[in-house]
Coordinates of C-alpha atoms in Angstrom, one line a residue:
X1 CA -5.6 57.7 19.8
X2 CA -3.5 55.6 17.5
X3 CA -2.4 53.4 20.3
X4 CA -6.0 52.9 21.5
X5 CA -7.1 52.0 17.9
X6 CA -4.3 49.4 17.7
X7 CA -5.3 47.9 21.1
X8 CA -9.0 47.8 20.0
X9 CA -8.1 46.1 16.8
X10 CA -6.0 43.5 18.5
X11 CA -8.8 42.8 21.0
X12 CA -11.3 42.3 18.2
X13 CA -9.0 39.9 16.5
X14 CA -8.6 37.9 19.7
X15 CA -12.4 37.8 20.1
X16 CA -12.9 36.7 16.6
X17 CA -10.3 34.0 16.9
X18 CA -11.9 32.7 20.1
X19 CA -15.2 32.4 18.3
X20 CA -13.8 29.9 15.8
X21 CA -14.3 26.2 16.4
X22 CA -11.6 24.8 18.6
X23 CA -9.5 22.0 17.0
X24 CA -7.3 19.9 19.2
X25 CA -4.2 18.4 17.8
X26 CA -4.0 14.7 18.6
X27 CA -0.4 13.4 18.5
X28 CA 1.8 10.7 20.0
X29 CA 5.4 9.7 20.5
X30 CA 5.6 8.0 17.1
X31 CA 8.9 6.2 17.8
X32 CA 7.1 4.2 20.6
X33 CA 4.8 2.6 18.1
X34 CA 7.5 0.2 16.8
X35 CA 9.6 -0.4 19.9
X36 CA 8.1 -3.9 20.5
X37 CA 8.6 -4.8 16.8
X38 CA 12.2 -3.6 16.9
X39 CA 12.8 -5.7 20.0
X40 CA 11.4 -8.8 18.3
X41 CA 13.3 -8.1 15.1
X42 CA 16.6 -7.7 17.0
X43 CA 16.0 -10.9 18.9
X44 CA 15.3 -12.7 15.6
X45 CA 18.5 -11.5 14.0
X46 CA 17.4 -8.6 11.9
X47 CA 20.4 -6.4 13.0
X48 CA 20.5 -2.9 11.5
X49 CA 17.5 -3.6 9.2
X50 CA 15.3 -3.4 12.2
X51 CA 16.0 0.3 12.9
X52 CA 15.8 1.3 9.3
X53 CA 12.4 -0.3 8.7
X54 CA 11.2 1.0 12.1
X55 CA 12.0 4.6 11.3
X56 CA 10.3 4.4 7.9
X57 CA 7.3 2.9 9.7
X58 CA 6.7 5.3 12.5
X59 CA 7.1 8.4 10.4
X60 CA 4.0 7.2 8.4
X61 CA 2.0 8.0 11.5
X62 CA 2.6 11.7 11.0
X63 CA -0.2 13.8 9.5
X64 CA 1.7 14.2 6.2
X65 CA 1.5 10.4 5.6
X66 CA -0.6 9.2 2.7
X67 CA -3.6 6.9 3.4
X68 CA -1.7 3.6 2.6
X69 CA 1.8 4.6 3.8
X70 CA 1.3 2.9 7.2
X71 CA 0.1 -0.3 5.6
X72 CA 3.0 -0.3 3.1
X73 CA 5.4 0.1 6.1
X74 CA 3.8 -2.8 7.9
X75 CA 4.2 -4.9 4.7
X76 CA 8.0 -4.2 4.9
X77 CA 7.9 -5.3 8.5
X78 CA 6.3 -8.6 7.5
X79 CA 8.6 -9.0 4.5
X80 CA 11.6 -8.9 6.9
X81 CA 10.0 -11.3 9.3
X82 CA 9.6 -13.8 6.5
X83 CA 13.4 -13.8 5.9
X84 CA 13.9 -14.4 9.6
X85 CA 12.2 -17.8 9.9
X86 CA 8.7 -16.2 9.7
X87 CA 9.3 -14.8 13.2
X88 CA 5.8 -14.9 14.8
X89 CA 6.4 -11.9 17.2
X90 CA 7.6 -9.7 14.4
X91 CA 4.5 -10.5 12.4
X92 CA 2.2 -10.0 15.4
X93 CA 3.7 -6.6 16.2
X94 CA 3.4 -5.6 12.5
X95 CA -0.3 -6.5 12.7
X96 CA -0.6 -4.3 15.7
X97 CA 1.4 -1.5 14.1
X98 CA -0.9 -1.3 11.1
X99 CA -3.7 -0.7 13.6
X100 CA -2.0 2.1 15.5
X101 CA -3.9 5.4 15.3
X102 CA -2.3 8.1 13.2
X103 CA -1.7 11.7 14.3
X104 CA -4.8 13.9 13.8
X105 CA -3.8 17.6 13.9
X106 CA -7.3 18.7 13.1
X107 CA -8.9 16.3 15.5
X108 CA -10.8 14.6 12.6
X109 CA -10.8 10.9 11.8
X110 CA -7.9 9.8 9.6
X111 CA -9.0 8.2 6.3
X112 CA -8.4 4.4 5.7
X113 CA -6.3 2.8 3.0
X114 CA -8.4 1.5 0.2
X115 CA -5.8 -1.0 -1.2
X116 CA -5.3 -4.5 -0.1
X117 CA -1.9 -5.2 1.6
X118 CA 0.9 -7.2 -0.1
X119 CA 1.1 -9.7 2.7
X120 CA -2.0 -11.8 3.6
X121 CA -1.0 -11.6 7.3
X122 CA -2.2 -8.0 7.2
X123 CA -5.5 -8.7 5.4
X124 CA -8.5 -7.2 7.3
X125 CA -6.5 -5.1 9.7
X126 CA -6.8 -1.3 9.7
X127 CA -6.0 1.6 12.0
X128 CA -8.0 2.6 15.1
X129 CA -8.8 6.3 15.6
X130 CA -7.9 8.3 18.7
X131 CA -10.9 8.7 21.1
X132 CA -10.7 12.5 20.9
X133 CA -11.5 12.5 17.2
X134 CA -14.6 14.0 15.7
X135 CA -16.4 10.8 14.7
X136 CA -18.7 12.7 12.3
X137 CA -15.9 13.8 10.0
X138 CA -12.8 12.7 8.2
X139 CA -9.7 14.7 7.1
X140 CA -9.0 14.9 3.4
X141 CA -11.1 14.0 0.4
X142 CA -13.5 11.5 2.1
X143 CA -12.5 8.6 -0.3
X144 CA -11.2 6.6 2.7
X145 CA -14.0 7.0 5.2
X146 CA -14.6 3.2 5.5
X147 CA -12.0 0.5 6.1
X148 CA -11.5 -1.7 3.1
X149 CA -14.4 -4.2 2.9
X150 CA -16.2 -2.9 6.0
X151 CA -19.6 -1.3 5.3
X152 CA -20.5 -0.4 8.8
X153 CA -17.8 0.0 11.4
X154 CA -19.3 -0.2 14.9
X155 CA -18.3 1.5 17.0
X156 CA -16.7 4.3 14.9
X157 CA -12.9 4.5 15.6
X158 CA -12.5 0.9 16.6
X159 CA -10.2 -1.7 14.9
X160 CA -9.8 -5.5 15.1
X161 CA -7.4 -5.1 18.1
X162 CA -9.6 -2.8 20.1
X163 CA -13.4 -2.6 20.3
X164 CA -13.2 1.1 21.2
X165 CA -11.1 4.0 20.0
X166 CA -7.6 4.5 21.5
X167 CA -7.1 7.1 24.3
X168 CA -5.4 10.1 22.8
X169 CA -1.6 9.7 22.4
X170 CA -1.5 6.1 23.7
X171 CA 0.2 3.2 22.0
X172 CA -1.9 0.2 20.9
X173 CA 0.7 -2.2 22.2
X174 CA 0.4 -0.7 25.7
X175 CA -3.3 -1.6 25.6
X176 CA -3.2 -5.0 24.0
X177 CA -0.8 -7.4 22.3
X178 CA -3.6 -9.3 20.6
X179 CA -4.1 -8.2 17.0
X180 CA -7.7 -9.5 17.1
X181 CA -9.8 -11.0 14.3
X182 CA -9.5 -9.4 10.8
X183 CA -12.6 -7.7 9.5
X184 CA -14.1 -7.0 6.1
X185 CA -13.7 -8.7 2.7
X186 CA -9.9 -8.3 2.8
X187 CA -9.7 -10.2 6.1
X188 CA -11.0 -13.6 4.9
X189 CA -7.5 -15.0 4.4
X190 CA -7.0 -15.1 8.1
X191 CA -10.5 -16.1 9.1
X192 CA -11.0 -18.9 11.6
X193 CA -7.8 -18.2 13.5
X194 CA -7.9 -17.7 17.2
X195 CA -6.7 -14.6 19.0
X196 CA -3.2 -15.7 19.9
X197 CA 0.4 -15.1 18.8
X198 CA 0.3 -18.2 16.8
X199 CA -2.9 -17.3 15.0
X200 CA -1.5 -13.9 14.2
X201 CA 1.0 -15.6 11.9
X202 CA -1.2 -18.3 10.4
X203 CA -2.8 -16.4 7.5
X204 CA -2.1 -17.3 3.9
X205 CA 1.2 -16.0 2.6
X206 CA 1.5 -13.1 0.1
X207 CA 2.3 -14.0 -3.4
X208 CA 5.7 -12.6 -4.4
X209 CA 6.4 -10.2 -7.2
X210 CA 8.3 -12.1 -9.8
X211 CA 10.5 -15.2 -9.5
X212 CA 8.3 -16.6 -6.7
X213 CA 4.9 -16.1 -8.1
X214 CA 2.7 -15.5 -11.1
X215 CA 0.4 -13.1 -9.3
X216 CA 0.5 -10.7 -6.4
X217 CA -1.9 -10.6 -3.5
X218 CA -3.4 -13.3 -1.3
X219 CA -6.5 -15.4 -0.9
X220 CA -8.4 -17.7 1.4
X221 CA -5.9 -20.6 1.0
X222 CA -5.0 -20.7 4.7
X223 CA -1.6 -22.0 3.7
X224 CA 0.1 -21.1 6.9
X225 CA 3.1 -19.4 5.5
X226 CA 4.1 -17.8 8.7
X227 CA 3.9 -20.6 11.2
X228 CA 5.3 -24.1 11.4
X229 CA 2.2 -25.6 12.9
X230 CA -0.1 -24.1 10.3
X231 CA 2.2 -25.3 7.5
X232 CA 2.0 -28.9 8.7
X233 CA -1.6 -29.1 9.7
X234 CA -3.6 -26.9 7.4
X235 CA -3.3 -29.1 4.3
X236 CA -6.5 -29.9 2.5
X237 CA -7.3 -33.5 1.7
X238 CA -6.4 -34.4 -1.9
X239 CA -9.4 -35.2 -4.1
X240 CA -10.4 -38.8 -3.6
X241 CA -11.2 -39.5 -7.2
X242 CA -10.2 -38.2 -10.7
X243 CA -13.8 -36.9 -11.1
X244 CA -13.6 -34.9 -7.9
X245 CA -10.2 -33.5 -8.9
X246 CA -11.6 -32.6 -12.3
X247 CA -14.5 -30.7 -10.6
X248 CA -12.0 -28.6 -8.7
X249 CA -10.1 -27.8 -11.9
X250 CA -12.3 -25.0 -13.0
X251 CA -11.2 -21.5 -14.1
X252 CA -8.0 -20.2 -12.5
X253 CA -7.6 -23.1 -10.1
X254 CA -6.2 -25.5 -12.6
X255 CA -3.9 -22.8 -14.0
X256 CA -2.7 -22.0 -10.4
X257 CA -1.7 -25.7 -10.0
X258 CA 0.3 -25.7 -13.2
X259 CA 1.9 -22.4 -12.4
X260 CA 2.9 -23.7 -8.9
X261 CA 4.4 -26.8 -10.6
X262 CA 6.4 -24.6 -13.1
X263 CA 7.8 -22.5 -10.3
X264 CA 8.8 -25.5 -8.2
X265 CA 10.6 -26.9 -11.2
X266 CA 12.3 -23.6 -11.7
X267 CA 13.2 -23.3 -8.0
X268 CA 15.0 -26.7 -8.2
X269 CA 17.5 -25.1 -10.6
X270 CA 18.3 -22.1 -8.4
X271 CA 21.3 -21.7 -6.2
X272 CA 22.5 -19.0 -3.8
X273 CA 24.5 -17.5 -6.7
X274 CA 21.6 -17.3 -9.2
X275 CA 20.8 -13.9 -10.5
X276 CA 17.8 -12.2 -9.0
X277 CA 16.0 -8.8 -8.6
X278 CA 15.7 -7.2 -5.2
X279 CA 12.4 -8.2 -3.6
X280 CA 12.1 -11.5 -5.5
X281 CA 11.1 -14.5 -3.4
X282 CA 11.9 -18.1 -4.3
X283 CA 12.9 -21.5 -2.9
X284 CA 16.6 -22.1 -2.9
X285 CA 18.0 -25.5 -1.7
X286 CA 14.8 -26.1 0.2
X287 CA 14.8 -22.8 2.1
X288 CA 12.8 -19.7 1.7
X289 CA 14.8 -17.1 -0.1
X290 CA 14.5 -13.4 -0.7
X291 CA 16.7 -11.4 -3.1
X292 CA 18.6 -8.7 -1.3
X293 CA 21.3 -6.7 -3.1
X294 CA 21.1 -8.9 -6.2
X295 CA 21.7 -12.1 -4.2
X296 CA 19.4 -14.6 -2.6
X297 CA 19.3 -14.6 1.2
X298 CA 18.0 -18.0 2.3
X299 CA 16.3 -18.9 5.6
X300 CA 15.9 -22.6 6.1
X301 CA 12.4 -23.9 7.0
X302 CA 11.6 -25.5 10.2
X303 CA 12.2 -29.2 10.7
X304 CA 10.1 -31.5 8.6
X305 CA 9.2 -28.7 6.1
X306 CA 10.8 -27.1 3.0
X307 CA 10.0 -24.3 0.7
X308 CA 7.4 -24.7 -2.1
X309 CA 5.3 -22.7 -4.5
X310 CA 1.6 -23.4 -3.8
X311 CA -1.5 -22.5 -5.7
X312 CA -3.9 -19.9 -4.4
X313 CA -7.4 -21.1 -3.8
X314 CA -9.8 -18.2 -4.4
X315 CA -7.9 -16.1 -7.0
X316 CA -5.4 -16.5 -9.7
X317 CA -1.8 -16.8 -8.6
X318 CA 0.6 -18.7 -6.4
X319 CA 2.3 -18.2 -3.0
X320 CA 5.7 -19.3 -1.6
X321 CA 5.9 -20.9 1.8
X322 CA 7.4 -23.5 4.0
X323 CA 5.3 -26.7 4.1
X324 CA 5.6 -30.4 3.9
X325 CA 6.0 -32.4 0.6
X326 CA 2.7 -34.1 1.3
X327 CA 0.9 -30.7 1.9
X328 CA 2.3 -29.2 -1.3
X329 CA 1.4 -32.3 -3.4
X330 CA -2.1 -32.3 -1.9
X331 CA -2.8 -28.6 -2.6
X332 CA -1.6 -29.0 -6.2
X333 CA -3.7 -32.2 -6.7
X334 CA -6.7 -30.4 -5.3
X335 CA -6.7 -28.1 -8.3
X336 CA -7.0 -31.1 -10.6
X337 CA -3.5 -30.8 -11.8
X338 CA -1.6 -34.0 -12.2
X339 CA 2.2 -34.6 -11.9
X340 CA 3.0 -33.9 -8.3
X341 CA 4.9 -30.9 -7.0
X342 CA 7.0 -30.2 -10.2
X343 CA 4.7 -31.7 -12.8
X344 CA 7.2 -34.5 -13.5
X345 CA 6.0 -37.0 -10.8

């Protein structure tokens, strides 16, 4: 009788469990999500940094990752690319990585990051969802149920690189190697670019954290930080008259011009041995420099260009990029600020 009761109880438990809603775990081989980026990084000379950043990145796809961990990891991928001559493939694959779906153990949609990225090359990019997700619900607290700056995502689960959700467990890079057009308010920095490897790197550069800039973030300057062609062709025409220049010098724009001049003057005094804080970005001897281990690591700009601080256009701050002398002077003059690149000309 005791044995029969135990069997009956177990049978009832199984029946009750089977009546519960079935939740499918949607997972992937997370290490595959960065393999193309690692290959590009290794080719560009990133050495052991490639694997370290890659491992940090693909672990953010696990269910335990916070909403913005994936984007933060992609920012690190772009940061390294910028020290390696703004390698276009590294930036392209970082743009694709930030759109890779994350694991969904409860088969619900994974919330989106609600903070703008550090690097403008990532503006307007957000992760796809796996196709097996329940598109009526999100995991978590529901604060990230819309991509940043996107009011109506159609269809649900899509992302700039894919107009449809991604088949369960698949890698975005196996489906496409085109990052697509950025979407939403945060994507305007890269608007107007075509869907190609070159355009994937032509967005405005991110402002650096301290030495290199007076403000973080990015804007619609289209400065072309990450590609040589953009750096040499995207320069706006300088104001044709003092009156026109004065009209542009409203609010933060004039201050941005002055801040860019001050940074360029400061950069002229820096050497490879100058003290710096890890993560700082600057121009050293005409090259783009990033502080690593308390010392500047400098990457020389492409032929015909050199490193400058440039004023942002649509928000307060500056950015650091490789450009031409004429381009830098034109951008600063367009703010109504006189005195050339350093304020002394």
